[in-house]
Coordinates of C-alpha atoms in Angstrom, one line a residue:
Chain X
G1 CA -6.7 64.8 -39.3
A2 CA -5.0 62.1 -37.5
V3 CA -3.2 59.3 -39.4
V4 CA -1.9 56.2 -38.1
S5 CA 0.2 54.0 -40.5
Q6 CA 1.3 50.5 -40.5
H7 CA 4.0 48.8 -42.5
P8 CA 3.9 46.3 -43.9
S9 CA 0.2 45.8 -44.9
W10 CA 0.8 42.1 -45.4
V11 CA 3.5 39.8 -44.9
I12 CA 4.1 36.1 -45.3
C13 CA 6.8 34.4 -43.5
K14 CA 8.1 30.9 -42.8
S15 CA 7.3 29.2 -39.6
G16 CA 9.9 29.8 -36.9
T17 CA 11.1 33.3 -38.4
S18 CA 10.3 36.6 -36.8
V19 CA 8.4 39.4 -38.1
K20 CA 8.3 43.1 -37.3
I21 CA 5.3 45.2 -37.7
E22 CA 5.5 49.3 -37.5
C23 CA 2.9 51.6 -36.4
R24 CA 3.5 55.2 -36.9
S25 CA 1.5 58.3 -36.0
L26 CA 2.2 60.4 -39.0
D27 CA 0.9 63.8 -37.8
F28 CA 0.6 63.6 -34.1
Q29 CA 2.6 62.4 -31.1
A30 CA 1.3 59.4 -29.2
T31 CA 2.7 58.5 -25.7
T32 CA 0.5 55.5 -25.9
M33 CA -0.3 53.0 -28.7
F34 CA -2.5 49.8 -28.5
W35 CA -1.9 46.6 -30.3
Y36 CA -5.0 44.4 -31.4
R37 CA -5.3 41.1 -33.0
Q38 CA -8.3 40.2 -35.2
F39 CA -9.0 36.6 -36.5
P40 CA -11.1 36.0 -39.4
K41 CA -14.9 37.0 -38.8
Q42 CA -13.9 37.8 -35.2
S43 CA -13.6 41.0 -33.4
L44 CA -10.5 43.0 -32.3
M45 CA -8.9 41.7 -29.1
L46 CA -6.5 44.0 -27.3
M47 CA -3.1 42.4 -26.9
A48 CA -1.0 45.1 -25.2
T49 CA -0.6 48.6 -24.5
S50 CA 2.6 50.3 -25.8
N51 CA 4.0 53.1 -23.7
E52 CA 6.6 55.3 -25.0
G53 CA 9.9 54.9 -23.1
S54 CA 8.7 52.2 -20.9
K55 CA 7.6 48.5 -20.9
A56 CA 4.6 47.5 -22.7
T57 CA 1.5 46.2 -20.6
Y58 CA 0.2 42.8 -21.9
E59 CA -3.4 41.5 -21.6
Q60 CA -3.9 38.2 -19.9
G61 CA -3.1 35.3 -22.1
V62 CA -0.7 37.3 -24.5
E63 CA 2.8 35.9 -24.3
K64 CA 5.1 38.9 -23.8
D65 CA 8.1 36.9 -25.0
K66 CA 6.5 36.0 -28.2
F67 CA 5.1 39.4 -29.0
L68 CA 7.8 42.0 -28.3
I69 CA 6.6 45.6 -28.3
N70 CA 9.0 48.5 -28.6
H71 CA 7.8 52.2 -28.3
A72 CA 11.1 54.1 -28.8
S73 CA 9.6 57.5 -29.8
L74 CA 6.5 59.5 -29.6
T75 CA 5.6 58.4 -33.3
L76 CA 6.6 54.8 -33.7
S77 CA 5.7 51.6 -31.7
T78 CA 6.8 48.1 -33.2
L79 CA 5.4 44.7 -32.7
T80 CA 7.7 41.8 -33.3
V81 CA 6.2 38.2 -33.6
T82 CA 9.1 36.0 -32.8
S83 CA 9.3 32.4 -33.8
A84 CA 6.1 32.8 -35.6
H85 CA 3.9 29.6 -36.2
P86 CA 0.7 29.2 -38.5
E87 CA -1.5 30.0 -35.4
D88 CA 0.0 33.4 -35.3
S89 CA -1.6 34.2 -38.6
S90 CA -4.0 37.1 -38.1
F91 CA -4.7 40.7 -38.7
Y92 CA -2.8 42.9 -36.6
I93 CA -4.0 46.4 -36.0
C94 CA -2.6 49.3 -34.0
S95 CA -4.2 52.4 -32.6
A96 CA -3.0 55.8 -31.0
S97 CA -4.6 58.8 -29.7
K98 CA -3.4 62.4 -29.9
V99 CA -3.4 62.8 -26.2
P100 CA -3.6 60.4 -23.2
G101 CA -7.0 59.9 -22.3
G102 CA -8.4 61.6 -25.5
T103 CA -11.7 60.7 -26.8
E104 CA -10.7 59.1 -30.1
A105 CA -8.4 56.2 -31.1
F106 CA -7.0 56.3 -34.5
F107 CA -6.5 52.9 -36.2
G108 CA -3.8 51.9 -38.6
Q109 CA -4.9 49.9 -41.6
G110 CA -3.7 46.7 -40.3
T111 CA -1.2 44.1 -41.1
R112 CA -2.1 40.7 -42.3
L113 CA 0.3 38.3 -41.2
T114 CA 0.4 34.7 -42.8
V115 CA 2.8 32.1 -41.4
V116 CA 3.5 29.1 -43.7
Chain C
Q1 CA -20.2 35.9 -20.7
K2 CA -18.5 38.5 -23.1
E3 CA -18.5 42.0 -21.8
V4 CA -19.8 43.2 -25.1
E5 CA -22.1 41.0 -27.3
Q6 CA -22.9 41.7 -30.9
D7 CA -24.8 39.6 -33.3
P8 CA -22.2 39.0 -36.2
G9 CA -24.8 38.7 -38.9
P10 CA -24.5 38.9 -41.7
L11 CA -27.2 41.4 -42.5
S12 CA -28.4 41.9 -45.9
V13 CA -30.7 44.9 -46.8
P14 CA -32.0 46.6 -50.0
E15 CA -30.6 50.2 -50.8
G16 CA -32.8 52.8 -49.0
A17 CA -33.6 50.6 -46.0
I18 CA -33.3 51.4 -42.4
V19 CA -30.6 49.5 -40.7
S20 CA -30.6 48.7 -36.9
L21 CA -27.4 47.3 -35.3
N22 CA -27.4 46.3 -31.7
C23 CA -25.1 45.5 -29.0
T24 CA -25.6 44.5 -25.4
Y25 CA -23.1 44.9 -22.4
S26 CA -22.6 43.4 -19.1
N27 CA -20.9 46.0 -17.1
S28 CA -23.1 48.7 -15.6
A29 CA -20.1 50.7 -15.1
F30 CA -19.5 51.3 -18.8
Q31 CA -20.5 54.8 -19.8
Y32 CA -18.9 55.6 -22.9
F33 CA -19.7 53.9 -26.2
M34 CA -18.4 53.9 -29.7
W35 CA -19.5 52.6 -33.1
Y36 CA -16.8 51.7 -35.7
R37 CA -17.0 51.0 -39.4
Q38 CA -14.5 48.6 -40.8
Y39 CA -14.1 47.9 -44.5
S40 CA -12.7 44.6 -45.5
R41 CA -9.0 44.3 -44.8
K42 CA -8.9 47.9 -43.3
G43 CA -8.6 49.3 -39.9
P44 CA -11.7 50.5 -38.0
E45 CA -12.7 54.2 -38.3
L46 CA -14.8 55.9 -35.7
L47 CA -18.4 56.6 -36.7
M48 CA -19.9 57.9 -33.5
Y49 CA -19.5 57.9 -29.9
T50 CA -22.1 58.6 -27.0
Y51 CA -21.9 59.0 -23.4
S52 CA -24.3 57.7 -21.0
S53 CA -27.9 57.3 -22.0
G54 CA -29.7 59.0 -24.9
N55 CA -29.5 59.5 -28.6
K56 CA -26.9 61.2 -30.9
E57 CA -27.6 61.9 -34.6
D58 CA -25.0 62.6 -37.4
G59 CA -26.4 62.7 -40.8
R60 CA -28.0 59.2 -41.6
F61 CA -26.5 57.7 -38.6
T62 CA -28.1 57.8 -35.0
A63 CA -26.5 56.1 -32.1
Q64 CA -28.8 55.3 -29.0
V65 CA -27.8 54.0 -25.5
D66 CA -30.3 52.6 -23.2
K67 CA -28.4 52.0 -19.8
S68 CA -31.3 50.5 -18.0
S69 CA -31.2 47.6 -20.3
K70 CA -27.6 47.8 -21.2
Y71 CA -28.4 48.2 -24.8
I72 CA -26.7 50.1 -27.6
S73 CA -27.9 50.8 -31.0
L74 CA -26.9 52.3 -34.2
F75 CA -29.5 53.1 -36.9
I76 CA -28.7 54.0 -40.5
R77 CA -31.2 55.7 -42.5
D78 CA -31.5 55.6 -46.3
S79 CA -28.8 52.9 -46.4
Q80 CA -26.4 53.1 -49.5
P81 CA -24.2 50.3 -51.1
S82 CA -21.2 52.2 -49.7
D83 CA -22.4 51.6 -46.2
S84 CA -21.6 47.8 -46.7
A85 CA -18.9 47.0 -44.1
T86 CA -18.6 45.5 -40.6
Y87 CA -19.9 47.7 -37.8
L88 CA -18.2 47.3 -34.4
C89 CA -19.6 48.5 -31.1
A90 CA -17.0 49.3 -28.4
T91 CA -16.4 50.7 -25.1
P92 CA -13.4 51.6 -23.1
F93 CA -11.8 49.5 -20.6
S94 CA -11.5 51.3 -17.2
G95 CA -8.7 53.6 -16.9
G96 CA -8.6 55.1 -20.4
Y97 CA -10.9 56.0 -23.3
N98 CA -8.6 54.5 -26.0
K99 CA -8.3 51.0 -24.6
L100 CA -11.3 49.4 -26.1
I101 CA -13.4 46.3 -25.7
F102 CA -15.0 45.4 -29.0
G103 CA -18.2 43.4 -30.0
A104 CA -17.7 40.8 -32.5
G105 CA -18.9 43.2 -35.4
T106 CA -22.0 42.9 -37.7
R107 CA -21.2 42.5 -41.3
L108 CA -23.7 44.5 -43.3
A109 CA -24.4 44.4 -47.0
V110 CA -26.5 46.9 -48.7
H111 CA -27.5 45.8 -52.2
P112 CA -28.7 47.9 -55.0

């Protein structure tokens, strides 16, 4: 199979602090990973494309300085929410595929971020 | 207009019922369609995918695409309580199969 693991599963942080979320492909290499955000009772919205060894590509309306993405290896991408505020509270999910352009994206279990 | 529209429900059916879940899309260039199932507080898992028009069957699940009306459907036969989840339709952005546009998701509850 293809397993994508996120850590942590949930996190509570104080307003103004930064939070790092990890996304790992456990049994395959992924040159590209994707980060999505899902607000309660809403769909997943693509935030950015994480490319191994290069800068991430952000979707329109997503602040790149607030959501820092690093894809330092073929099995790990990290999303750092900087200076988090309550409106950043959401469910963050990553996905990865075994090969570029492959026909299936495997999703992590998600990270629930609550900013208080 | 959203690129993929999906009624969020919720939809409640008795065990054994046939369930019909639907999405519409706006861009006629979309050709590849997926259905994902998402349990509460979990990431989505791929159920089925279809390419272009037609039907695809996998056990109790049938995916259908009608490109003329830009309508995609997922049918669940003999629904089970374990099918209770949110079902999301999705299609890729141009330029890659794994960069996805999702519908809002339909919450399904199958009661015994």
